[in-house]
Coordinates of C-alpha atoms and ligand atoms in Angstrom, one line a residue:
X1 CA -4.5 -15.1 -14.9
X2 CA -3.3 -18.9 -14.9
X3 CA -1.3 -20.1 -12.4
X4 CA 1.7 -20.6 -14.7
X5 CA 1.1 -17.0 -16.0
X6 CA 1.6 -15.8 -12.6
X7 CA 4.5 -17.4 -12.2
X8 CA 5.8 -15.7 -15.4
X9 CA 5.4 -12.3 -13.6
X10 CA 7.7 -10.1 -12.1
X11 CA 6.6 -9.9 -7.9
X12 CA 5.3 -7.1 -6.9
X13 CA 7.4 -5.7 -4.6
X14 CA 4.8 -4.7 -1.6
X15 CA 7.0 -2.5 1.1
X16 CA 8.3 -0.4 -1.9
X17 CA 4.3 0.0 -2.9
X18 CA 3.6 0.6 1.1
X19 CA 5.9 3.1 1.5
X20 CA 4.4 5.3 -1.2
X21 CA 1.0 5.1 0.9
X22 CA 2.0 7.7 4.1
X23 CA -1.2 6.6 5.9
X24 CA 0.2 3.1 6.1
X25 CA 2.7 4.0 8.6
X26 CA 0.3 5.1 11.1
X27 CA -0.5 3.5 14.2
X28 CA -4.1 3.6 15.8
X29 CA -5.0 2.9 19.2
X30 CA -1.3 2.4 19.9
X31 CA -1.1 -0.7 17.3
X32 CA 0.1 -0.8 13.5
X33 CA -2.6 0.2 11.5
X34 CA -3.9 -2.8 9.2
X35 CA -6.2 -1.3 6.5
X36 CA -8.4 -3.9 5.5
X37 CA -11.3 -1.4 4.5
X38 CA -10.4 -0.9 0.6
X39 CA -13.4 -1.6 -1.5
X40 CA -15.5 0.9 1.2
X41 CA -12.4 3.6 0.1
X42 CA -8.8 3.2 -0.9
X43 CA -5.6 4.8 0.3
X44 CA -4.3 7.6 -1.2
X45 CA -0.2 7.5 -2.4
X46 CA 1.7 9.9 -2.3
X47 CA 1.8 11.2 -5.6
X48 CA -2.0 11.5 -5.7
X49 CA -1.7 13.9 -2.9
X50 CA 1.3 16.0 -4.4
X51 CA -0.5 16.2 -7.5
X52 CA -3.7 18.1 -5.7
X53 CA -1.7 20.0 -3.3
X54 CA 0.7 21.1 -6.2
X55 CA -2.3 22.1 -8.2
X56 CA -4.0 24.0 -5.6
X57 CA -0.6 25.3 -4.5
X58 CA 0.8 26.9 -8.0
X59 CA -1.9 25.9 -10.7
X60 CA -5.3 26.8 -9.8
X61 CA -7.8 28.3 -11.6
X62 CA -11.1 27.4 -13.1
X63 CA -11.7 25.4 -16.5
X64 CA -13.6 26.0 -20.1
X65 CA -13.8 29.6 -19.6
X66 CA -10.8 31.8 -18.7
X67 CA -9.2 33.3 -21.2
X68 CA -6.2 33.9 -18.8
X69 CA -2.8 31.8 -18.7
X70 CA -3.4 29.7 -15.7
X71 CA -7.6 29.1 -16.4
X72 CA -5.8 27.7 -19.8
X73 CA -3.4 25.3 -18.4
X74 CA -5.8 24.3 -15.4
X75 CA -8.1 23.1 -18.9
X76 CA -5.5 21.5 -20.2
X77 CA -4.3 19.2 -17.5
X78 CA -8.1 19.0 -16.8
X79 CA -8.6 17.5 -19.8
X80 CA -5.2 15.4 -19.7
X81 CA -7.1 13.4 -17.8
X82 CA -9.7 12.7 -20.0
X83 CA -7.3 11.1 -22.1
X84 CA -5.5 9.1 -19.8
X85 CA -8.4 8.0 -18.7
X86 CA -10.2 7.3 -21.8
X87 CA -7.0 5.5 -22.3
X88 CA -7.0 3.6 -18.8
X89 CA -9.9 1.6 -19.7
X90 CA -9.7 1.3 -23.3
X91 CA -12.7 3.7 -24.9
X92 CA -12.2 4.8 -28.2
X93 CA -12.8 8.2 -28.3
X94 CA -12.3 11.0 -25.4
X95 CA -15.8 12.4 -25.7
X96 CA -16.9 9.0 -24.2
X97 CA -15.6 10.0 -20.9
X98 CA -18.3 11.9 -18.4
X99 CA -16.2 13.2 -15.0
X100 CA -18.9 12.8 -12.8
X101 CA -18.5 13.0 -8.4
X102 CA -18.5 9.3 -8.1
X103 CA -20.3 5.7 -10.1
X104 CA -23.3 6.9 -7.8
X105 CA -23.7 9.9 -9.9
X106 CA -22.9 8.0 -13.0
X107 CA -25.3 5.3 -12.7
X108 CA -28.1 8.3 -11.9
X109 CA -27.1 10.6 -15.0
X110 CA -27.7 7.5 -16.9
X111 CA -31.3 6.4 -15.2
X112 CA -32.6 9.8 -15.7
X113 CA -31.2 10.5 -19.0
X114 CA -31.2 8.1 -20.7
X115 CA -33.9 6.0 -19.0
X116 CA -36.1 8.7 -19.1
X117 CA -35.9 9.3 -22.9
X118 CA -36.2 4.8 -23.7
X119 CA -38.1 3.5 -20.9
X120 CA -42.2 3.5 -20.2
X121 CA -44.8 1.9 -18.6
X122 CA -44.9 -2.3 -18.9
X123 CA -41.2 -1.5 -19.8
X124 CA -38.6 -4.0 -17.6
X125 CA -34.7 -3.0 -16.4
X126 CA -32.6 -6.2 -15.0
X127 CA -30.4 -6.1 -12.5
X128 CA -28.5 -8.8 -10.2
X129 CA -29.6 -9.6 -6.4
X130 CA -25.6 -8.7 -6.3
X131 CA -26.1 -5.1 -6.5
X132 CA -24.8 -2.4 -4.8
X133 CA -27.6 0.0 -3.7
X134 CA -26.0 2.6 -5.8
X135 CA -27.2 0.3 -8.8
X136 CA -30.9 -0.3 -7.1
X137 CA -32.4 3.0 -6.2
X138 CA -31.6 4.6 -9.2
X139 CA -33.3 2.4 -11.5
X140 CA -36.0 1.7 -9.1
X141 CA -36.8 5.8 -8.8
X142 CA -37.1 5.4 -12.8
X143 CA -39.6 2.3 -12.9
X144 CA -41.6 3.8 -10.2
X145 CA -41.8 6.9 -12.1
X146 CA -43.0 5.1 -15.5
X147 CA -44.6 2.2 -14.0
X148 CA -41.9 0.2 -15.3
X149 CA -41.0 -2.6 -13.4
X150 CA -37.6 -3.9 -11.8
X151 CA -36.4 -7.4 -12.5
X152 CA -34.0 -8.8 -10.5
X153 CA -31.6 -12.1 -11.2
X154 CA -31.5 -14.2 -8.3
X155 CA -27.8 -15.3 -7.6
X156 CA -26.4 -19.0 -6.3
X157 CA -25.3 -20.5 -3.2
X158 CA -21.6 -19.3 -4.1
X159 CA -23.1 -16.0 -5.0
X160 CA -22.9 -15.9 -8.8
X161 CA -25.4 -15.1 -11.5
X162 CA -25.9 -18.4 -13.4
X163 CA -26.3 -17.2 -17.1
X164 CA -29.4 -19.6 -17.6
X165 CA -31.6 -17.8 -15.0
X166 CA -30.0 -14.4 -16.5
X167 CA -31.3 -15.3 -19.9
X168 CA -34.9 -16.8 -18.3
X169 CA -35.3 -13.1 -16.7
X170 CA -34.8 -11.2 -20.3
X171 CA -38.2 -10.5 -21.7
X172 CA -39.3 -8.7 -24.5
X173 CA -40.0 -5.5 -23.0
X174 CA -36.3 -5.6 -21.4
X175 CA -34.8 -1.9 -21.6
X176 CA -31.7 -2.5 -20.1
X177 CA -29.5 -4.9 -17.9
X178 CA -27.3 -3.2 -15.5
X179 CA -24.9 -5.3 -13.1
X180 CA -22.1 -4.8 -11.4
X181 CA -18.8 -5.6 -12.8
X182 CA -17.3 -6.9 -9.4
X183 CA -19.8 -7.5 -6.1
X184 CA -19.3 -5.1 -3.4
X185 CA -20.3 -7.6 -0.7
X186 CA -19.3 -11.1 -1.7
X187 CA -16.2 -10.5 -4.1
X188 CA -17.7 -11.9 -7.0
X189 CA -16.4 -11.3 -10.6
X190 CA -19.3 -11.8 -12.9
X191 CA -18.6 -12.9 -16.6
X192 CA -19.3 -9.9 -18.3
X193 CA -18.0 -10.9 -21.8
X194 CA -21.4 -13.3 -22.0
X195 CA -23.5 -10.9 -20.3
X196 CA -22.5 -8.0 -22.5
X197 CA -22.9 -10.6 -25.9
X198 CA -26.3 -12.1 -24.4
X199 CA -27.9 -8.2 -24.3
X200 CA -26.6 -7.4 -27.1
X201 CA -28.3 -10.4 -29.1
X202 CA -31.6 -9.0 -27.8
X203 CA -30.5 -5.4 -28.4
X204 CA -30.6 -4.5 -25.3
X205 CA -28.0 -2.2 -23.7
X206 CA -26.0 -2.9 -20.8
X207 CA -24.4 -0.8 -17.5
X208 CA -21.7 -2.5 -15.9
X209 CA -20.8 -0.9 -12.3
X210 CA -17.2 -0.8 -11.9
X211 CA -16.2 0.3 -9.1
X212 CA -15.1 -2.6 -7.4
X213 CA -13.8 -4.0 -10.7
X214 CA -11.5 -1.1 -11.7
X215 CA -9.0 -1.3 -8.2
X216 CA -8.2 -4.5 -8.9
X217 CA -7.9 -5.5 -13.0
X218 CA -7.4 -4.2 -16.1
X219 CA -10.1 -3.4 -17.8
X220 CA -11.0 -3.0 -21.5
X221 CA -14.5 -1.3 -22.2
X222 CA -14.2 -2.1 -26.3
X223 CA -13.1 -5.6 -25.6
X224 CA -16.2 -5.8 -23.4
X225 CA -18.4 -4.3 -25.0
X226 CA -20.5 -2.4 -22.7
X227 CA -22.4 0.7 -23.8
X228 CA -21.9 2.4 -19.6
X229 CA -18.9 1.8 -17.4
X230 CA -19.4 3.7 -14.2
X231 CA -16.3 3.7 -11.5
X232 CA -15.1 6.1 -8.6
X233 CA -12.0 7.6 -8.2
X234 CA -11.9 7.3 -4.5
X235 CA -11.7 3.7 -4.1
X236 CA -9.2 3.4 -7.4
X237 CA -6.3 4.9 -4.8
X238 CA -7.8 8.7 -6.2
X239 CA -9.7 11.1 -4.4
X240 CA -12.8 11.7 -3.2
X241 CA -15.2 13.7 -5.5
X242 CA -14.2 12.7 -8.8
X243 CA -15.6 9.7 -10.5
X244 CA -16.2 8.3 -14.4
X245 CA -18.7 7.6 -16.3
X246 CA -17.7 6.1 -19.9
X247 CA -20.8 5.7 -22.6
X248 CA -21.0 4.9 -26.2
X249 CA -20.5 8.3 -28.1
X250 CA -23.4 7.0 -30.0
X251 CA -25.5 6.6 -27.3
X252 CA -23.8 10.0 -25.2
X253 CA -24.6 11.9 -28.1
X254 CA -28.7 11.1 -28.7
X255 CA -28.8 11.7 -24.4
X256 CA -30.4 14.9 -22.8
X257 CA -28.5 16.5 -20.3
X258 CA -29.0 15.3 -16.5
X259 CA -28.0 18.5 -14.9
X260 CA -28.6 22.3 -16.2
X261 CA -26.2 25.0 -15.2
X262 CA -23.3 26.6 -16.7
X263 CA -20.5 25.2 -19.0
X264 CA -22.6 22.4 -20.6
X265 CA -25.1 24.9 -22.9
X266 CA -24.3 26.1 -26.1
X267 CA -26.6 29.6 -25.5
X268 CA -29.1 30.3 -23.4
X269 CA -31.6 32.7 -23.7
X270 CA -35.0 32.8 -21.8
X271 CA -36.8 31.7 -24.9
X272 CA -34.6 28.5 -25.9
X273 CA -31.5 26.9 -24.3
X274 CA -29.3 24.7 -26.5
X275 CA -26.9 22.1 -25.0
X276 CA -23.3 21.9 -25.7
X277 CA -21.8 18.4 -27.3
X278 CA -20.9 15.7 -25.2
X279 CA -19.3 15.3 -22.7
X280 CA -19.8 18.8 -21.6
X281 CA -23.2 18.2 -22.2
X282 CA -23.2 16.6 -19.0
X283 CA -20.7 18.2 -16.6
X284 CA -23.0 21.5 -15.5
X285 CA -21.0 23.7 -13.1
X286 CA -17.7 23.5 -11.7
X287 CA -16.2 20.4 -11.6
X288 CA -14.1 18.8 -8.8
X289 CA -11.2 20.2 -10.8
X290 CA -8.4 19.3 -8.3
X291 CA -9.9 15.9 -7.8
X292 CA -9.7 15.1 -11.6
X293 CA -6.4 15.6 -11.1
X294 CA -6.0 13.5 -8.8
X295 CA -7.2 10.9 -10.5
X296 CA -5.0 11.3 -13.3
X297 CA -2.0 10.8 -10.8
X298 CA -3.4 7.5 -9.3
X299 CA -4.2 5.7 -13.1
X300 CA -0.5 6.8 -13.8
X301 CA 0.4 5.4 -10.1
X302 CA -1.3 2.3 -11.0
X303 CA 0.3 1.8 -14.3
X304 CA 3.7 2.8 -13.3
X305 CA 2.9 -0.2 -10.3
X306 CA 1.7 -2.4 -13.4
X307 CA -1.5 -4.6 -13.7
X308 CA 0.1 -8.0 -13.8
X309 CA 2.3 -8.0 -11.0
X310 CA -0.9 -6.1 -9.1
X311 CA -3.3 -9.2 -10.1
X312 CA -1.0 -11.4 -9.1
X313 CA -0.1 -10.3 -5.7
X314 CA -3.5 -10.0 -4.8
X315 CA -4.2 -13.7 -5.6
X316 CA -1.5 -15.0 -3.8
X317 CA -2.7 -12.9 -1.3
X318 CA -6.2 -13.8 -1.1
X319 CA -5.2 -17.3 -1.1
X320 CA -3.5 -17.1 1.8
X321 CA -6.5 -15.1 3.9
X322 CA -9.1 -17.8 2.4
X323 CA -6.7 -20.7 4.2
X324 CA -6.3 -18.6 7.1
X325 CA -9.6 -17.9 7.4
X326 CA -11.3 -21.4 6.6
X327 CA -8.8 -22.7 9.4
X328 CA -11.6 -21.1 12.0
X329 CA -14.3 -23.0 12.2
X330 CA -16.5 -19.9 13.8
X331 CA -15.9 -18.6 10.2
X332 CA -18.4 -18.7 7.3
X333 CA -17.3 -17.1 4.5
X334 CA -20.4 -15.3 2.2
X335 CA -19.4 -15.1 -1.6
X336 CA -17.5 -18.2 -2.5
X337 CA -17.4 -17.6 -6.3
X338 CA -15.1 -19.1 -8.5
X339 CA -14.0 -15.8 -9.9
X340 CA -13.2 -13.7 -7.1
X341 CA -11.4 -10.2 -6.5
X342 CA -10.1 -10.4 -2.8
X343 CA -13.5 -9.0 -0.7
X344 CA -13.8 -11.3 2.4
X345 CA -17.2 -11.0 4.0
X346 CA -17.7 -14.1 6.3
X347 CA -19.8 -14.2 9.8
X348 CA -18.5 -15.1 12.7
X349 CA -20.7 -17.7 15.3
X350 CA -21.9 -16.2 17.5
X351 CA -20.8 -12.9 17.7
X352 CA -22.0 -9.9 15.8
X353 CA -20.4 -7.7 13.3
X354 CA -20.3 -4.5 14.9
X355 CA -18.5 -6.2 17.9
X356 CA -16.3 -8.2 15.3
X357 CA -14.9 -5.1 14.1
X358 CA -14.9 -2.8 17.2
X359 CA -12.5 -5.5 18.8
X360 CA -10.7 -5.5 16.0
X361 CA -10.2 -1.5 16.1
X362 CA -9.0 -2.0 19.3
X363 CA -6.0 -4.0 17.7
X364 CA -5.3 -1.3 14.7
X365 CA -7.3 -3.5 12.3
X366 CA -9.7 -1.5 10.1
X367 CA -12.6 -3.9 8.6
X368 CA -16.0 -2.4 7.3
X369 CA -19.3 -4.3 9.4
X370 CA -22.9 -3.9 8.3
X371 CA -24.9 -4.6 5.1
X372 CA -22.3 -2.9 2.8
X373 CA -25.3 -1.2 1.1
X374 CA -26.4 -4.4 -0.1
X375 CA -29.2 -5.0 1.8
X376 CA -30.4 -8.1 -0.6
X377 CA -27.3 -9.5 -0.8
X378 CA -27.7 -9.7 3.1
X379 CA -31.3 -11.1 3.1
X380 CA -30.3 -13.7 0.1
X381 CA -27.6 -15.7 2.8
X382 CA -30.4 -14.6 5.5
X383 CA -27.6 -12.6 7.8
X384 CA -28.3 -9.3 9.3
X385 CA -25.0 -8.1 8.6
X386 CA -21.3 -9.4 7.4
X387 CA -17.9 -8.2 8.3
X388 CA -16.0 -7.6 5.7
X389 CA -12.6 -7.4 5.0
X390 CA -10.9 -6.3 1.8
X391 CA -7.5 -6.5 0.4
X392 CA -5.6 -4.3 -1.8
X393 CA -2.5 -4.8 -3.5
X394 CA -0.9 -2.8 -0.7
X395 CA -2.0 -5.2 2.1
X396 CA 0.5 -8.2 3.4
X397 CA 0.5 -11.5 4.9
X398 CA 1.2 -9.7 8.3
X399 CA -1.9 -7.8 7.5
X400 CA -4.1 -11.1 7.2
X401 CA -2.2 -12.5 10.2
X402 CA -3.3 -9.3 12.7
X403 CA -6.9 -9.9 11.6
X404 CA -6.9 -13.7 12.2
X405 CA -5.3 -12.7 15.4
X406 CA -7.9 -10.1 15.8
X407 CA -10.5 -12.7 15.1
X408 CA -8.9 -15.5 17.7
X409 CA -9.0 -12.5 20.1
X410 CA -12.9 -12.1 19.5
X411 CA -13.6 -15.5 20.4
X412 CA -12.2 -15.1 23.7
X413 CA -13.8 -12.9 24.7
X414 CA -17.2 -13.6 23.7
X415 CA -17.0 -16.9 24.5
Ligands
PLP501 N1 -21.1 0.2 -6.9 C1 -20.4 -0.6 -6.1 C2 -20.2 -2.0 -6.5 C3 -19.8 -0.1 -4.9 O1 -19.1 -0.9 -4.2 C4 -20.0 1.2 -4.5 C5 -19.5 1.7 -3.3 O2 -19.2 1.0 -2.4 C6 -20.8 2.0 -5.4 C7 -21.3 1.5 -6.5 C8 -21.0 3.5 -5.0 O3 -19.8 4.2 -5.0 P1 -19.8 5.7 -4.6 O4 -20.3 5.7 -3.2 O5 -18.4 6.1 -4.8 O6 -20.7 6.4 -5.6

């Protein structure tokens, strides 16, 4: 969004947003608490947490297979969210929406099911030196497996993917590209539209991890073009336990299944076992039922809040931590991209992570410290660790001022 087009929108209006957040009024260690840990896992409002505790309260029951009143509306609004969802991020058809427990899950379905069945020995898959580990392991376990091998895209000083060394690492025996969406570590939003068109001139399928994208921007999976979106609930203001995995019917539909159990077979027998259409295919055993719920409430949360004036809080707002921020000189800031969701890891001189954000505790500030499980993003800018703070569209200018406080605090004390 321009800055003109910002202008044009309606401000979000931040201590009505707060006080639908009960967590946000809490104090810790006798302070305010200041939540700067978002992208590790957002806060819940509160009518994500109605919507379970009404559920478990009056409507619960299992799915798919009572023939009973409340087994038949605990389906229904089960699969309500399918199609709020499916709507959410723009996918055509319902059946292209997997409920998985989280974009871990979803990124493993899709390695062993899919990978399984398209990639073999020589084969290559390409990912980004950006990745979560969530997007490494996964893929590596397949290549290892088939004596394929793993590619990986180096990123810039800024911490982008240049689109010149992502085209140098495509090769023909390139299987499939999967990068994230938005970087966990350094913030970085990666421009998917010419990814997406640059595998797709090769034939190649692509994965894009979203689930730092999804918390922060609208997102359109047709306009995109991706054949796999993955995302969790938990860190899109939902709960823990239920995440998403969208795929290309096309693609869905030709995939084995990742898990066996009940609810995704058409009959079994001991002979032969024949698998149910998609997406049941690949939801075995009871879901997270409640949790789906919940994440039905928190998309319908976040559209009711509205994507634009959410965007453009959050820029205004990261703005005003990057000046804050840049006005310490003991602070390097890692991930400088030009297109940035509002992720601050930086370093601070001298002083290491873990004691960064165990004085900052101490003042009520949350902030995540450690490698973010992105170990190679850590080696690439040759740091052991960052800290990192994150900020949602619930988080204030107060908030950044308490950690640059926090921060000034640091210094003095290991100075
Ligand atoms: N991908 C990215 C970019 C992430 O930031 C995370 C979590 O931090 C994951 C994947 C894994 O998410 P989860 O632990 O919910 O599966």
């Amino acid at each position: 969004m321009s800055t003109a087009e910002r202008a044009l929108v309606a401000p979000l209006d931040v201590e009505k947003v707060r006080a639908d957040f009960p967590i946000l009024s809490r104090s810790v260690h006798g302070k305010p608490l200041v939540f700067l840990d978002s992208a590790a896992s957002s806060q819940k409002p509160q009518v994500v947490i109605d919507a379970m505790s009404e559920f478990y309260s009056s409507g619960y029951a299992n799915i798919h297979r009572g023939l009973y009143e409340l087994s038949a509306e605990a389906t229904r609004r089960y699969e309500a969210v399918r199609e709020i969802t499916r709507n959410f991020i723009g996918a055509g058809d319902a059946r292209e929406i997997v409920f998985v427990r989280n974009a871990t899950e979803a990124i493993n379905l899709v390695a062993h099911s899919w990978g399984r069945s398209h990639v073999s020995e020589g084969d290559e898959v390409l990912i980004s030196a950006m990745e979560h580990h969530a997007n490494i392991v996964p893929w590596q376990m397949l290549c290892e497996e088939k004596g394929a091998v793993l590619r990986v895209v180096p990123i810039n000083d800024r911490g982008e993917i240049e689109l010149e060394a992502l085209e140098q690492h495509i090769s023909s025996r390139t299987r499939m590209i999967s990068v994230c969406h938005v970087s966990n570590a350094l913030g970085t939003i990666n421009p998917v539209d010419e990814i997406v068109s640059m595998a797709h001139a090769r034939g190649i399928p692509i994965l894009l991890d979203g689930a730092q994208a999804v918390p922060h921007m609208k997102v359109n999976v047709e306009e995109i073009g991706c054949d796999f979106y993955v995302f969790s609930g938990h860190k899109l203001f939902g709960p823990s336990g239920a995440g998403v995995l969208y795929g290309r019917l096309e693609l869905l539909d030709a995939m084995p299944p990742f898990l066996g159990g009940g609810d995704m077979i058409e009959s079994v027998s001991f002979e032969k076992t024949t698998y149910a259409e998609v997406p049941q295919r690949f939801e075995a055993g009871t879901p997270d039922i409640a949790g789906v719920i919940g994440l039905g409430a928190a998309i319908e949360y976040l559209e009711s809040v509205g994507w634009d004036a959410i965007e453009a809080w959050e820029v205004e707002l990261m703005d005003y931590a990057v000046d804050r921020l840049a006005a310490i000189p003991e602070v390097r800031v890692i991930g400088t991209a030009r297109r940035k969701v509002p992720v601050l890891s930086f370093d601070l001189e001298g002083v290491h992570p873990h004691d960064v954000a165990m004085v900052l505790d101490q003042e009520g500030v949350a902030v995540r410290a450690g490698h973010h499980c992105a170990q190679p993003v850590m080696e690439r800018f040759e740091v052991p660790a960052t800290t990192r703070a994150t900020l949602a569209f619930y988080n204030t200018r107060s908030d950044v001022d308490a950690l640059v406080r926090g921060l000034e605090k640091v210094l003095e004390l290991f100075d």
